[in-house]
Short mmCIF file of C-alpha atoms in Angstrom, two decimals:
data_model
loop_
_atom_site.label_atom_id
_atom_site.label_comp_id
_atom_site.label_asym_id
_atom_site.label_seq_id
_atom_site.Cartn_x
_atom_site.Cartn_y
_atom_site.Cartn_z
CA MET A 1 0.00 0.00 0.00
CA THR A 2 1.28 3.49 -0.88
CA ILE A 3 1.49 5.80 2.13
CA ASN A 4 0.49 9.40 1.47
CA MET A 5 3.21 11.90 2.29
CA ARG A 6 2.47 13.37 5.69
CA SER A 7 3.35 16.83 6.98
CA ALA A 8 4.98 17.46 10.36
CA LEU A 9 5.48 20.35 12.78
CA LEU A 10 8.34 20.53 15.30
CA ILE A 11 8.08 22.12 18.74
CA GLY A 12 11.58 22.59 20.18
CA THR A 13 14.70 22.98 18.04
CA GLY A 14 17.43 22.87 20.70
CA GLY A 15 19.01 19.87 22.40
CA PHE A 16 17.44 16.71 21.04
CA GLY A 17 15.08 18.89 19.02
CA ASN A 18 18.07 19.60 16.78
CA VAL A 19 18.41 15.85 16.19
CA HIS A 20 14.75 15.75 15.16
CA LEU A 21 15.28 18.77 12.91
CA ARG A 22 18.19 17.17 11.08
CA GLU A 23 16.41 13.83 10.71
CA LEU A 24 13.18 15.45 9.51
CA THR A 25 14.98 17.49 6.85
CA ARG A 26 16.90 14.40 5.73
CA LEU A 27 13.68 12.45 5.32
CA GLU A 28 12.06 15.41 3.56
CA ASP A 29 14.89 15.31 1.01
CA GLU A 30 14.16 11.62 0.50
CA GLY A 31 10.46 12.30 -0.06
CA VAL A 32 9.33 10.46 3.08
CA LEU A 33 7.55 13.39 4.76
CA ARG A 34 7.37 17.18 4.77
CA LEU A 35 8.46 19.49 7.58
CA ALA A 36 6.07 22.44 7.40
CA ALA A 37 7.19 24.63 10.31
CA ALA A 38 8.95 24.77 13.66
CA SER A 39 8.48 26.61 16.92
CA ASP A 40 10.88 27.72 19.64
CA VAL A 41 11.04 30.68 22.00
CA ARG A 42 14.73 31.00 21.09
CA VAL A 43 16.13 29.10 18.13
CA PRO A 44 19.67 27.98 19.09
CA GLU A 45 22.57 28.70 16.78
CA GLN A 46 23.02 25.01 15.94
CA SER A 47 19.52 24.95 14.42
CA ALA A 48 19.21 28.52 13.09
CA LYS A 49 21.41 28.00 10.02
CA LEU A 50 19.62 24.84 8.92
CA ILE A 51 16.24 26.52 9.41
CA ALA A 52 17.36 29.53 7.39
CA ASP A 53 18.85 27.38 4.63
CA ARG A 54 15.58 25.46 4.32
CA GLY A 55 13.41 28.58 4.41
CA LEU A 56 11.42 26.94 7.18
CA ARG A 57 8.60 28.90 8.81
CA VAL A 58 9.38 29.55 12.48
CA TYR A 59 7.03 30.61 15.27
CA SER A 60 8.03 31.85 18.72
CA ASP A 61 4.65 30.72 20.11
CA TYR A 62 3.79 27.07 19.48
CA ARG A 63 0.08 27.76 19.90
CA GLU A 64 0.25 30.23 17.03
CA MET A 65 1.89 27.55 14.90
CA LEU A 66 -0.78 25.00 15.79
CA ALA A 67 -3.49 27.46 14.79
CA ALA A 68 -1.81 28.52 11.53
CA GLU A 69 -0.43 25.24 10.13
CA THR A 70 -3.69 23.31 9.94
CA GLY A 71 -2.59 21.34 6.90
CA ALA A 72 -0.04 19.39 8.94
CA ASP A 73 -0.77 15.88 10.22
CA PHE A 74 1.40 15.41 13.29
CA VAL A 75 3.52 17.34 15.77
CA ILE A 76 6.85 16.37 17.31
CA VAL A 77 7.21 17.70 20.87
CA SER A 78 10.88 17.91 21.92
CA THR A 79 10.96 20.36 24.82
CA PRO A 80 11.87 20.35 28.54
CA ILE A 81 10.20 17.49 30.45
CA GLN A 82 7.81 19.73 32.37
CA LEU A 83 6.34 21.03 29.09
CA HIS A 84 5.68 17.64 27.50
CA ALA A 85 2.16 17.08 28.86
CA PRO A 86 0.67 20.56 28.28
CA MET A 87 2.15 20.92 24.79
CA CYS A 88 1.17 17.39 23.78
CA CYS A 89 -2.41 17.92 24.98
CA ASP A 90 -2.61 21.30 23.23
CA ALA A 91 -1.47 19.70 19.96
CA MET A 92 -4.07 16.92 20.15
CA GLU A 93 -6.80 19.39 21.11
CA ALA A 94 -5.83 21.41 18.01
CA GLY A 95 -6.37 18.33 15.82
CA TYR A 96 -2.88 16.85 15.43
CA HIS A 97 -1.39 13.45 16.14
CA VAL A 98 1.77 13.62 18.26
CA LEU A 99 5.22 12.07 18.54
CA LEU A 100 6.30 12.97 22.07
CA GLU A 101 9.89 12.90 23.29
CA LYS A 102 10.68 10.72 26.27
CA PRO A 103 9.88 10.72 29.10
CA PRO A 104 6.20 11.31 28.30
CA GLY A 105 5.72 13.38 31.45
CA ALA A 106 7.28 13.97 34.82
CA THR A 107 4.36 12.55 36.82
CA ILE A 108 1.72 9.87 36.47
CA GLN A 109 -0.98 12.54 36.45
CA ASP A 110 0.77 14.18 33.46
CA VAL A 111 0.72 10.92 31.52
CA ASP A 112 -2.88 10.15 32.48
CA ALA A 113 -3.88 13.61 31.21
CA ILE A 114 -2.18 12.85 27.87
CA ALA A 115 -3.89 9.45 27.60
CA GLU A 116 -7.30 10.95 28.42
CA THR A 117 -6.83 13.69 25.82
CA ALA A 118 -5.83 11.10 23.20
CA ARG A 119 -8.95 9.05 23.93
CA ARG A 120 -11.25 12.06 23.84
CA THR A 121 -9.82 13.61 20.67
CA GLY A 122 -9.22 10.33 18.84
CA LYS A 123 -5.63 11.38 18.13
CA LEU A 124 -2.58 9.12 18.29
CA CYS A 125 0.21 9.83 20.76
CA ALA A 126 3.45 7.94 20.15
CA VAL A 127 6.44 8.26 22.50
CA ASN A 128 10.04 8.37 21.29
CA PHE A 129 11.58 5.72 23.50
CA PHE A 130 14.51 3.96 21.82
CA ALA A 131 13.14 0.47 22.37
CA PRO A 132 14.55 -2.67 20.72
CA SER A 133 13.88 -2.94 17.00
CA ARG A 134 10.85 -4.93 15.85
CA SER A 135 13.24 -7.62 14.64
CA ALA A 136 14.88 -7.83 18.09
CA LEU A 137 11.51 -7.87 19.87
CA GLU A 138 10.18 -10.62 17.60
CA ARG A 139 13.35 -12.66 18.07
CA ILE A 140 13.23 -12.36 21.88
CA VAL A 141 9.50 -13.11 22.10
CA THR A 142 9.86 -16.14 19.83
CA ILE A 143 12.74 -17.54 21.88
CA ALA A 144 10.91 -16.90 25.15
CA ALA A 145 7.75 -18.58 23.83
CA SER A 146 9.72 -21.60 22.57
CA GLY A 147 10.75 -22.57 26.08
CA ASP A 148 14.44 -22.73 25.12
CA VAL A 149 15.41 -20.68 28.18
CA GLY A 150 12.61 -21.97 30.40
CA ARG A 151 10.30 -19.63 32.29
CA ILE A 152 11.44 -15.99 32.34
CA HIS A 153 11.55 -14.99 36.00
CA SER A 154 13.67 -11.82 35.98
CA ILE A 155 14.65 -9.02 33.62
CA LYS A 156 17.76 -6.98 34.44
CA GLY A 157 19.10 -3.76 32.95
CA LEU A 158 22.57 -2.23 33.31
CA SER A 159 23.52 1.30 32.25
CA LEU A 160 27.08 2.49 32.94
CA LEU A 161 27.27 6.04 31.60
CA THR A 162 29.60 9.00 31.95
CA ARG A 163 28.27 12.54 32.18
CA THR A 164 30.62 15.45 32.86
CA HIS A 165 29.78 18.69 34.64
CA ALA A 166 28.95 20.23 31.24
CA TYR A 167 26.00 17.84 30.94
CA PHE A 168 24.43 19.20 34.12
CA ASN A 169 25.06 22.79 33.01
CA ARG A 170 23.55 22.34 29.55
CA THR A 171 20.14 23.74 30.51
CA PRO A 172 18.56 25.41 33.58
CA TRP A 173 16.44 22.33 34.36
CA ALA A 174 19.22 19.73 34.07
CA GLY A 175 19.46 17.56 37.17
CA LYS A 176 16.56 19.44 38.79
CA LEU A 177 13.60 17.97 40.64
CA ARG A 178 11.54 21.10 40.03
CA ALA A 179 11.94 24.06 37.70
CA ASN A 180 9.93 27.26 38.05
CA GLY A 181 7.51 25.44 40.33
CA ALA A 182 6.90 22.54 37.91
CA VAL A 183 7.95 18.95 38.64
CA VAL A 184 10.78 17.83 36.31
CA LEU A 185 12.56 14.85 37.95
CA ASP A 186 15.47 15.10 35.52
CA GLY A 187 17.69 12.31 36.74
CA ALA A 188 19.68 9.32 35.54
CA PHE A 189 16.81 6.94 34.79
CA HIS A 190 14.27 9.63 33.93
CA ASN A 191 16.34 10.99 31.07
CA PRO A 192 19.57 9.42 29.68
CA ALA A 193 18.76 5.86 30.79
CA ALA A 194 14.99 6.18 30.36
CA HIS A 195 15.16 4.22 27.11
CA LEU A 196 16.65 1.20 28.89
CA LEU A 197 14.09 1.15 31.71
CA TYR A 198 11.24 1.49 29.21
CA SER A 199 12.71 -1.31 27.08
CA MET A 200 12.76 -3.64 30.09
CA LEU A 201 9.09 -2.92 30.73
CA LYS A 202 8.28 -3.36 27.02
CA LEU A 203 9.97 -6.76 26.96
CA ALA A 204 8.09 -7.74 30.11
CA GLU A 205 4.86 -6.62 28.42
CA LEU A 206 5.52 -8.84 25.39
CA VAL A 207 6.54 -11.98 27.29
CA SER A 208 4.17 -11.56 30.25
CA GLY A 209 1.46 -13.98 29.20
CA PRO A 210 -0.98 -15.28 26.62
CA ASP A 211 -3.83 -12.77 27.13
CA GLY A 212 -2.25 -10.29 24.71
CA THR A 213 -2.93 -7.25 26.92
CA GLY A 214 0.45 -7.14 28.62
CA SER A 215 -1.35 -6.63 31.95
CA GLY A 216 1.02 -9.10 33.57
CA ALA A 217 3.73 -6.45 33.15
CA ASP A 218 1.90 -3.87 35.28
CA PRO A 219 4.20 -2.76 38.14
CA LEU A 220 2.87 -3.56 41.61
CA ARG A 221 5.73 -2.53 43.93
CA VAL A 222 8.92 -0.57 43.45
CA ALA A 223 11.97 -0.51 45.72
CA ALA A 224 14.63 2.02 44.74
CA GLU A 225 17.75 3.64 46.16
CA MET A 226 18.70 6.97 44.58
CA TYR A 227 21.99 8.83 45.01
CA HIS A 228 23.98 11.72 43.62
CA ALA A 229 27.70 12.38 43.56
CA ASN A 230 27.26 15.51 41.45
CA ALA A 231 25.98 18.79 42.86
CA ILE A 232 22.48 18.29 41.48
CA GLU A 233 19.03 17.88 43.03
CA SER A 234 18.09 14.60 41.35
CA ASP A 235 19.88 11.25 41.03
CA ASP A 236 22.94 10.32 39.02
CA THR A 237 23.12 6.74 40.38
CA THR A 238 20.18 4.45 41.11
CA SER A 239 19.34 0.81 41.78
CA MET A 240 15.76 -0.35 41.45
CA ARG A 241 13.70 -3.51 41.88
CA ILE A 242 10.20 -3.70 40.37
CA GLU A 243 7.70 -6.46 41.11
CA LEU A 244 5.26 -7.08 38.25
CA ARG A 245 1.75 -8.49 38.38
CA ASP A 246 2.78 -11.80 36.79
CA GLY A 247 5.54 -12.36 39.36
CA THR A 248 8.44 -11.31 37.15
CA THR A 249 11.07 -9.15 38.85
CA LEU A 250 12.79 -6.25 37.07
CA CYS A 251 16.18 -5.12 38.41
CA PHE A 252 17.58 -1.89 36.99
CA TYR A 253 20.97 -0.23 37.58
CA VAL A 254 22.27 3.07 36.26
CA THR A 255 25.05 5.52 36.98
CA LEU A 256 26.21 8.68 35.23
CA CYS A 257 29.40 8.55 37.30
CA ALA A 258 31.30 5.74 35.57
CA ARG A 259 34.89 6.33 34.48
CA ARG A 260 34.17 4.43 31.26
CA ALA A 261 30.80 4.04 29.61
CA GLU A 262 29.67 0.63 28.35
CA THR A 263 26.98 -0.48 25.93
CA GLN A 264 23.70 -0.60 27.81
CA ARG A 265 22.11 -4.04 28.00
CA ILE A 266 19.13 -6.03 29.20
CA ARG A 267 19.24 -9.65 30.35
CA LEU A 268 16.15 -11.86 30.51
CA GLU A 269 16.87 -14.74 32.87
CA GLY A 270 14.95 -18.00 32.60
CA THR A 271 14.98 -21.26 34.49
CA GLU A 272 16.93 -22.95 31.66
CA GLY A 273 19.00 -20.14 30.15
CA ALA A 274 19.11 -16.43 29.34
CA ILE A 275 18.58 -13.88 26.56
CA GLU A 276 20.51 -10.63 26.32
CA TRP A 277 19.84 -7.54 24.20
CA ASP A 278 22.09 -4.49 23.91
CA TYR A 279 21.89 -0.97 22.47
CA GLN A 280 23.42 -2.17 19.21
CA ASP A 281 20.31 -4.36 18.69
CA GLN A 282 22.38 -7.51 19.19
CA VAL A 283 20.49 -10.45 20.72
CA THR A 284 22.46 -13.27 22.40
CA VAL A 285 20.94 -16.50 23.72
CA TRP A 286 22.45 -18.97 26.19
CA SER A 287 20.55 -22.26 26.20
CA LYS A 288 21.35 -25.97 26.47
CA GLY A 289 25.07 -25.32 26.63
CA GLU A 290 25.05 -23.29 23.41
CA THR A 291 25.44 -19.59 22.63
CA ARG A 292 23.68 -17.99 19.66
CA SER A 293 23.88 -14.37 18.51
CA PHE A 294 21.67 -12.37 16.14
CA ASP A 295 22.12 -8.95 14.55
CA CYS A 296 18.69 -7.28 14.69
CA GLY A 297 19.63 -3.72 13.72
CA GLU A 298 17.11 -1.81 11.61
CA GLY A 299 18.69 1.61 11.09
CA SER A 300 17.55 4.97 12.43
CA VAL A 301 15.21 4.73 15.43
CA LEU A 302 13.77 8.17 14.73
CA GLU A 303 12.93 7.24 11.16
CA ARG A 304 11.20 4.10 12.45
CA ARG A 305 9.14 6.18 14.85
CA TYR A 306 8.08 8.66 12.15
CA ARG A 307 7.21 5.91 9.68
CA ASN A 308 5.28 3.91 12.29
CA LEU A 309 3.21 6.96 13.27
CA MET A 310 2.48 7.79 9.63
CA ARG A 311 1.47 4.19 8.89
CA ALA A 312 -0.75 4.17 11.98
CA ILE A 313 -2.42 7.40 10.81
CA GLU A 314 -3.09 5.70 7.45
CA GLY A 315 -4.42 2.59 9.20
CA VAL A 316 -1.66 0.41 7.75
CA ASP A 317 -0.02 -0.31 11.12
CA ASP A 318 -2.52 -1.52 13.68
CA ARG A 319 -0.44 -0.34 16.62
CA LEU A 320 2.16 2.22 17.63
CA ASP A 321 5.64 0.96 18.44
CA VAL A 322 5.48 2.94 21.70
CA SER A 323 1.97 4.01 22.68
CA ILE A 324 1.18 6.36 25.57
CA GLU A 325 -0.49 3.40 27.34
CA SER A 326 2.71 1.36 27.11
CA ALA A 327 4.81 4.35 28.15
CA ARG A 328 2.60 4.82 31.22
CA ARG A 329 4.23 1.78 32.84
CA PHE A 330 7.55 3.61 32.64
CA THR A 331 6.20 6.67 34.47
CA LEU A 332 4.46 4.48 37.03
CA ALA A 333 7.76 2.73 37.80
CA ALA A 334 9.72 6.00 37.75
CA ASN A 335 7.37 7.79 40.14
CA GLY A 336 7.32 4.70 42.35
CA ALA A 337 11.12 4.77 42.48
CA PHE A 338 11.14 8.34 43.77
CA GLU A 339 8.43 7.49 46.32
CA SER A 340 10.34 4.41 47.50
CA ALA A 341 13.64 6.25 47.84
CA GLY A 342 11.90 9.05 49.74
CA ARG A 343 14.73 11.45 48.96
CA ILE A 344 17.96 11.64 46.99
CA ARG A 345 20.94 10.69 49.14
CA THR A 346 24.40 12.21 48.69
CA VAL A 347 27.34 9.87 48.13
CA PRO A 348 29.91 10.87 50.80
CA PRO A 349 32.88 12.83 49.38
CA ALA A 350 35.31 10.12 50.53
CA PHE A 351 33.91 7.85 47.79
CA VAL A 352 33.85 10.47 45.00
CA VAL A 353 36.69 11.53 42.73
CA ARG A 354 36.38 15.07 41.36
CA SER A 355 38.15 15.26 38.03
CA THR A 356 39.65 18.61 37.06
CA ASP A 357 40.54 17.44 33.57
CA ALA A 358 40.03 20.48 31.35
CA ASP A 359 38.31 18.38 28.69
CA GLN A 360 36.25 16.07 30.91
CA PRO A 361 35.67 17.62 34.36
CA GLY A 362 33.26 15.47 36.29
CA SER A 363 32.42 13.50 39.42
CA TYR A 364 33.10 9.75 39.52
CA ILE A 365 32.13 7.26 42.21
CA GLU A 366 35.01 5.00 43.21
CA GLY A 367 34.47 1.46 41.96
CA ILE A 368 30.90 2.10 40.79
CA GLU A 369 31.33 -0.06 37.69
CA ALA A 370 32.25 -3.17 39.70
CA THR A 371 29.63 -2.39 42.36
CA LEU A 372 26.78 -2.09 39.85
CA LYS A 373 27.91 -5.18 37.95
CA GLU A 374 27.90 -7.16 41.20
CA ALA A 375 24.39 -5.91 42.00
CA PHE A 376 23.26 -6.67 38.44
CA ALA A 377 24.54 -10.24 38.60
CA ALA A 378 22.89 -10.91 41.96
CA GLY A 379 19.69 -8.92 41.44
CA LYS A 380 20.43 -6.89 44.57
CA LEU A 381 19.90 -3.26 45.49
CA LEU A 382 23.07 -1.30 46.22
CA SER A 383 22.58 -1.45 49.99
CA GLU A 384 22.29 -5.23 49.73
CA THR A 385 25.74 -5.50 48.14
CA GLY A 386 27.39 -3.94 51.19
CA ALA A 387 28.40 -0.73 49.40
CA PRO A 388 29.53 1.41 52.37
CA TRP A 389 27.71 4.55 51.20
CA ALA A 390 24.39 2.89 50.30
CA GLU A 391 21.25 3.04 52.45
CA PRO A 392 18.17 0.78 52.26
CA SER A 393 14.75 2.06 51.26
CA THR A 394 11.16 0.92 51.70
CA PRO A 395 9.19 -0.69 48.83
CA PHE A 396 6.31 1.43 47.53
CA ASP A 397 2.95 0.08 46.30
CA VAL A 398 1.98 1.47 42.87
CA SER A 399 -0.90 -0.93 42.13
CA ASP A 400 -3.46 1.89 42.34
CA TYR A 401 -1.17 4.89 42.10
CA ARG A 402 -2.61 8.08 40.62
CA HIS A 403 -0.72 11.11 41.95
CA PHE A 404 2.89 12.13 42.55
CA PRO A 405 4.24 12.94 45.13
CA GLN A 406 3.00 11.10 48.19
CA ARG A 407 6.11 10.13 50.16
CA PHE A 408 8.96 11.72 48.24
CA ARG A 409 10.71 14.76 49.76
CA PHE A 410 12.14 17.32 47.33
CA SER A 411 14.94 18.31 49.70
CA GLU A 412 17.21 16.30 51.98
#
């Protein structure tokens, strides 16, 4: 079936919005879609030249753009986290489908407002989580269903990342819990490692059971320990354990304070073997004494998201790769993690190395790579590994959770 060329609008041209801008113009040159206009209160220099070269219409007020560009089909929202929900809802109310940058919202009430608006307006809302490719998902689901690795009982994710001080100074809301009175929760797993946590939940959704609804992947309880070595409000290092409705346990580990970054990965552990997926879309299976590997790469994730949304608008695809309903599980787990932790704890200075390297100044936690790998292997929280700076937390019930915050304290 031939897909009609669709027209897009972009809200936000800085930061990751610049990545969207470059990808959209590339696809426009290939005849895949058309970028009609963009909106930003201040167009950054990195985007201004491309916009000028393309002769792209630019609006300082996104609402003005939504009212003027009625011939467009969908809107990409790539703005600060606290603006995701209101801008997304405004776009759907104005008659547009939406591709929303991750995370979909800071709070569960934000995401529920988006989902309610989508239902009421009949508009699609896709979320730009970098989940495994369709090929990788199909491969993993097929292997899990075959019984080769037995019953999947746990899903683990490991994210060893490095972020220098420049990362936390890139924007006024970076590393903040609140900005201008709005909840942001810009931390390690709510921004740079959000893709990995979502992907774990997506895999759990697909392998959770035969009913096809994915309800077995609904989080019930979250236990999380959240820390920072950097001078920020939110976390830069977190360990998390999530209990799902079907009994599967998710264990997630992230730090932005590693000396050396590694490829992020997810491990599905079964009673008879294991399956591992990494950010290069490589799938590895250990079963019956054998190891098998599969390359499941499918090119640009952004292009896949645009094409999927356009096919869904046409009725060719019967589902979105990442729907707002699927993304809700991420926000439920994320909010539950903050509630469980209660507050963000500071890693004592004795365990932190402050680098004064002119090129890479940053804060690094001594031995964090080995500590997180140990926790990952054992499925333990950091306090359970005996890390001297870690403190236990209390699990938090999210089975009927509707509003953040309840137990979390914004200051130590």
